[in-house]
PDB file of C-alpha atoms in Angstrom:
ATOM      1  CA  MET A 390     147.935  96.078  52.666  1.00  0.00           C
ATOM      2  CA  PHE A 391     149.165  94.593  55.504  1.00  0.00           C
ATOM      3  CA  ALA A 392     146.565  93.967  58.552  1.00  0.00           C
ATOM      4  CA  VAL A 393     149.068  94.731  61.596  1.00  0.00           C
ATOM      5  CA  LYS A 394     147.846  92.853  64.625  1.00  0.00           C
ATOM      6  CA  ASP A 395     146.396  95.431  67.244  1.00  0.00           C
ATOM      7  CA  GLU A 396     148.591  94.112  70.745  1.00  0.00           C
ATOM      8  CA  THR A 397     147.124  96.770  72.861  1.00  0.00           C
ATOM      9  CA  HIS A 398     143.785  95.181  72.508  1.00  0.00           C
ATOM     10  CA  PRO A 399     143.895  91.557  72.665  1.00  0.00           C
ATOM     11  CA  PRO A 400     140.940  89.007  71.948  1.00  0.00           C
ATOM     12  CA  THR A 401     139.177  88.599  75.436  1.00  0.00           C
ATOM     13  CA  SER A 402     139.856  84.710  75.282  1.00  0.00           C
ATOM     14  CA  THR A 403     143.601  85.814  75.393  1.00  0.00           C
ATOM     15  CA  ILE A 404     144.055  87.846  78.212  1.00  0.00           C
ATOM     16  CA  ALA A 405     145.044  86.306  81.556  1.00  0.00           C
ATOM     17  CA  PHE A 406     142.436  85.844  83.994  1.00  0.00           C
ATOM     18  CA  ARG A 407     142.854  84.076  86.976  1.00  0.00           C
ATOM     19  CA  PRO A 408     139.601  83.415  89.070  1.00  0.00           C
ATOM     20  CA  GLU A 409     140.335  83.581  93.576  1.00  0.00           C
ATOM     21  CA  TRP A 410     140.403  79.468  93.685  1.00  0.00           C
ATOM     22  CA  VAL A 411     142.857  79.153  91.033  1.00  0.00           C
ATOM     23  CA  PRO A 412     146.037  78.824  92.688  1.00  0.00           C
ATOM     24  CA  LEU A 413     149.596  81.214  91.804  1.00  0.00           C
ATOM     25  CA  ALA A 414     151.718  78.298  92.204  1.00  0.00           C
ATOM     26  CA  GLY A 415     151.440  74.177  92.532  1.00  0.00           C
ATOM     27  CA  HIS A 416     147.633  72.995  92.777  1.00  0.00           C
ATOM     28  CA  HIS A 417     145.082  73.435  95.472  1.00  0.00           C
ATOM     29  CA  LEU A 418     142.632  71.262  97.026  1.00  0.00           C
ATOM     30  CA  TRP A 419     139.024  73.257  96.794  1.00  0.00           C
ATOM     31  CA  ARG A 420     135.241  72.181  98.317  1.00  0.00           C
ATOM     32  CA  CYS A 421     132.874  71.641  95.828  1.00  0.00           C
ATOM     33  CA  GLY A 422     130.322  74.099  96.105  1.00  0.00           C
ATOM     34  CA  VAL A 423     131.660  77.112  97.311  1.00  0.00           C
ATOM     35  CA  HIS A 424     133.306  78.228  94.587  1.00  0.00           C
ATOM     36  CA  PHE A 425     132.393  76.092  91.471  1.00  0.00           C
ATOM     37  CA  ASP A 426     130.543  72.491  91.365  1.00  0.00           C
ATOM     38  CA  ALA A 427     132.626  69.584  89.110  1.00  0.00           C
ATOM     39  CA  VAL A 428     131.535  66.749  86.963  1.00  0.00           C
ATOM     40  CA  ARG A 429     133.819  64.310  86.414  1.00  0.00           C
ATOM     41  CA  ALA A 430     134.469  61.142  83.724  1.00  0.00           C
ATOM     42  CA  GLN A 431     137.131  59.080  83.620  1.00  0.00           C
ATOM     43  CA  GLY A 432     139.717  58.021  81.302  1.00  0.00           C
ATOM     44  CA  VAL A 433     139.241  57.986  77.489  1.00  0.00           C
ATOM     45  CA  GLN A 434     135.331  59.251  77.983  1.00  0.00           C
ATOM     46  CA  GLY A 435     136.280  62.238  80.186  1.00  0.00           C
ATOM     47  CA  GLU A 436     139.095  63.148  77.846  1.00  0.00           C
ATOM     48  CA  GLU A 437     136.484  62.892  74.570  1.00  0.00           C
ATOM     49  CA  PHE A 438     133.878  64.690  76.502  1.00  0.00           C
ATOM     50  CA  ALA A 439     136.440  67.303  77.423  1.00  0.00           C
ATOM     51  CA  LEU A 440     136.779  67.323  73.137  1.00  0.00           C
ATOM     52  CA  GLN A 441     134.014  67.910  72.595  1.00  0.00           C
ATOM     53  CA  LEU A 442     132.982  70.648  74.727  1.00  0.00           C
ATOM     54  CA  ILE A 443     136.211  72.420  73.830  1.00  0.00           C
ATOM     55  CA  GLU A 444     135.119  72.049  70.079  1.00  0.00           C
ATOM     56  CA  ARG A 445     131.055  72.942  70.895  1.00  0.00           C
ATOM     57  CA  ALA A 446     131.759  75.802  73.371  1.00  0.00           C
ATOM     58  CA  ALA A 447     134.773  77.299  71.661  1.00  0.00           C
ATOM     59  CA  PRO A 448     137.097  79.676  71.577  1.00  0.00           C
ATOM     60  CA  ASP A 449     136.012  79.775  75.345  1.00  0.00           C
ATOM     61  CA  PRO A 450     134.613  76.580  76.856  1.00  0.00           C
ATOM     62  CA  GLY A 451     135.507  77.077  80.350  1.00  0.00           C
ATOM     63  CA  PRO A 452     137.863  75.454  82.927  1.00  0.00           C
ATOM     64  CA  VAL A 453     138.831  71.765  82.879  1.00  0.00           C
ATOM     65  CA  VAL A 454     141.001  69.854  84.626  1.00  0.00           C
ATOM     66  CA  CYS A 455     142.302  66.092  84.668  1.00  0.00           C
ATOM     67  CA  GLU A 456     144.665  64.198  85.976  1.00  0.00           C
ATOM     68  CA  ALA A 457     147.851  62.819  83.917  1.00  0.00           C
ATOM     69  CA  LYS A 458     147.787  59.710  86.112  1.00  0.00           C
ATOM     70  CA  GLY A 459     145.865  56.755  87.924  1.00  0.00           C
ATOM     71  CA  PHE A 460     142.516  57.298  87.489  1.00  0.00           C
ATOM     72  CA  ARG A 461     142.739  60.250  85.302  1.00  0.00           C
ATOM     73  CA  TRP A 462     139.556  61.985  85.803  1.00  0.00           C
ATOM     74  CA  THR A 463     138.491  64.804  83.932  1.00  0.00           C
ATOM     75  CA  TYR A 464     136.424  67.628  85.978  1.00  0.00           C
ATOM     76  CA  PHE A 465     134.294  69.940  84.373  1.00  0.00           C
ATOM     77  CA  LEU A 466     134.161  72.931  86.612  1.00  0.00           C
ATOM     78  CA  LEU A 467     130.624  74.565  87.067  1.00  0.00           C
ATOM     79  CA  PRO A 468     129.078  77.426  88.579  1.00  0.00           C
ATOM     80  CA  PRO A 469     128.020  76.504  92.564  1.00  0.00           C
ATOM     81  CA  GLY A 470     124.795  75.408  92.531  1.00  0.00           C
ATOM     82  CA  THR A 471     124.570  73.754  88.705  1.00  0.00           C
ATOM     83  CA  ALA A 472     125.911  70.414  88.990  1.00  0.00           C
ATOM     84  CA  LYS A 473     122.262  68.865  90.936  1.00  0.00           C
ATOM     85  CA  ASN A 474     120.243  70.287  88.384  1.00  0.00           C
ATOM     86  CA  TYR A 475     120.804  68.094  85.191  1.00  0.00           C
ATOM     87  CA  PRO A 476     120.681  64.090  85.131  1.00  0.00           C
ATOM     88  CA  TRP A 477     124.154  62.856  84.265  1.00  0.00           C
ATOM     89  CA  PRO A 478     124.570  59.783  82.311  1.00  0.00           C
ATOM     90  CA  VAL A 479     126.089  56.812  83.962  1.00  0.00           C
ATOM     91  CA  GLY A 480     129.198  56.724  85.181  1.00  0.00           C
ATOM     92  CA  VAL A 481     129.922  60.805  84.977  1.00  0.00           C
ATOM     93  CA  GLN A 482     129.838  62.074  88.955  1.00  0.00           C
ATOM     94  CA  TRP A 483     128.562  64.885  90.339  1.00  0.00           C
ATOM     95  CA  PHE A 484     129.841  67.399  92.549  1.00  0.00           C
ATOM     96  CA  SER A 485     128.457  70.210  94.431  1.00  0.00           C
ATOM     97  CA  GLY A 486     128.768  69.950  98.022  1.00  0.00           C
ATOM     98  CA  THR A 487     124.755  69.357  98.843  1.00  0.00           C
ATOM     99  CA  ARG A 488     124.953  65.093  99.499  1.00  0.00           C
ATOM    100  CA  THR A 489     128.533  65.043 100.203  1.00  0.00           C
ATOM    101  CA  ILE A 490     131.885  66.754 100.980  1.00  0.00           C
ATOM    102  CA  ALA A 491     133.953  66.687  98.335  1.00  0.00           C
ATOM    103  CA  TYR A 492     137.583  67.956  97.250  1.00  0.00           C
ATOM    104  CA  ILE A 493     138.687  68.847  93.712  1.00  0.00           C
ATOM    105  CA  GLY A 494     142.570  69.805  92.780  1.00  0.00           C
ATOM    106  CA  VAL A 495     142.545  72.978  90.878  1.00  0.00           C
ATOM    107  CA  PRO A 496     146.126  73.677  89.267  1.00  0.00           C
ATOM    108  CA  ALA A 497     148.314  77.502  88.754  1.00  0.00           C
ATOM    109  CA  LEU A 498     147.627  78.375  85.040  1.00  0.00           C
ATOM    110  CA  THR A 499     151.531  78.427  85.006  1.00  0.00           C
ATOM    111  CA  GLY A 500     154.688  75.858  86.508  1.00  0.00           C
ATOM    112  CA  ASN A 501     155.304  72.377  87.465  1.00  0.00           C
ATOM    113  CA  THR A 502     151.155  71.009  88.856  1.00  0.00           C
ATOM    114  CA  TRP A 503     151.904  67.066  88.205  1.00  0.00           C
ATOM    115  CA  PRO A 504     149.739  65.479  88.522  1.00  0.00           C
ATOM    116  CA  LEU A 505     147.532  67.973  87.366  1.00  0.00           C
ATOM    117  CA  LEU A 506     146.649  69.652  83.739  1.00  0.00           C
ATOM    118  CA  TRP A 507     144.343  72.146  82.099  1.00  0.00           C
ATOM    119  CA  TYR A 508     142.395  71.073  79.055  1.00  0.00           C
ATOM    120  CA  SER A 509     140.935  74.393  78.880  1.00  0.00           C
ATOM    121  CA  ARG A 510     141.615  77.159  81.169  1.00  0.00           C
ATOM    122  CA  PRO A 511     138.844  79.818  82.867  1.00  0.00           C
ATOM    123  CA  THR A 512     138.345  82.956  80.846  1.00  0.00           C
ATOM    124  CA  ARG A 513     136.970  86.180  81.306  1.00  0.00           C
ATOM    125  CA  ALA A 514     134.189  85.293  79.273  1.00  0.00           C
ATOM    126  CA  ALA A 515     134.098  81.244  80.549  1.00  0.00           C
ATOM    127  CA  PRO A 516     134.685  81.728  84.031  1.00  0.00           C
ATOM    128  CA  PHE A 517     132.929  78.439  84.427  1.00  0.00           C
ATOM    129  CA  VAL A 518     131.886  75.445  81.898  1.00  0.00           C
ATOM    130  CA  ASP A 519     128.110  75.978  81.143  1.00  0.00           C
ATOM    131  CA  PRO A 520     126.284  73.596  82.375  1.00  0.00           C
ATOM    132  CA  LYS A 521     123.778  73.236  79.534  1.00  0.00           C
ATOM    133  CA  THR A 522     126.965  72.585  77.154  1.00  0.00           C
ATOM    134  CA  LEU A 523     128.371  70.146  79.011  1.00  0.00           C
ATOM    135  CA  HIS A 524     124.926  67.918  79.593  1.00  0.00           C
ATOM    136  CA  ASN A 525     124.214  68.240  75.862  1.00  0.00           C
ATOM    137  CA  VAL A 526     127.958  66.901  75.157  1.00  0.00           C
ATOM    138  CA  MET A 527     127.967  64.315  77.783  1.00  0.00           C
ATOM    139  CA  ASP A 528     124.077  63.179  76.849  1.00  0.00           C
ATOM    140  CA  PRO A 529     122.892  64.704  73.481  1.00  0.00           C
ATOM    141  CA  ALA A 530     118.988  62.301  73.627  1.00  0.00           C
ATOM    142  CA  GLY A 531     118.936  63.218  77.446  1.00  0.00           C
ATOM    143  CA  PRO A 532     116.052  64.417  79.336  1.00  0.00           C
ATOM    144  CA  ILE A 533     115.993  68.437  80.137  1.00  0.00           C
ATOM    145  CA  PRO A 534     117.249  69.453  82.979  1.00  0.00           C
ATOM    146  CA  ARG A 535     115.715  69.205  86.244  1.00  0.00           C
ATOM    147  CA  LEU A 536     115.686  73.208  87.626  1.00  0.00           C
TER     148      LEU A 536
END
């Protein structure tokens, strides 16, 4: 007997989902702390954190954006107001609009978004990266969050 794929009810993680802060085309700068907070890490370290997060939080790790040139920052987009609650490791920066004003580039889901790319896209199940999971990936032996 063959299994029949039900195309009318795809898994939640595969349904197209575009939060209001994801542009239809190209990319757009958004102020941190309004639609999302951001945690960023540079270069290979950021890419390693992204891969570990994707593995740990599969199938829906939440939105992770990377820069394909320059400093090659990797941005993890968290719910607004949550980044300040965690003691991020040295070399990792967080932005929530409370300390300084920062803008993060967000690419469209499809099309030419160079130099920004998605490592992981937002989904209905994970419109943001879970801050606790990200903190555990970045600093597994670190202290508990400040709440």
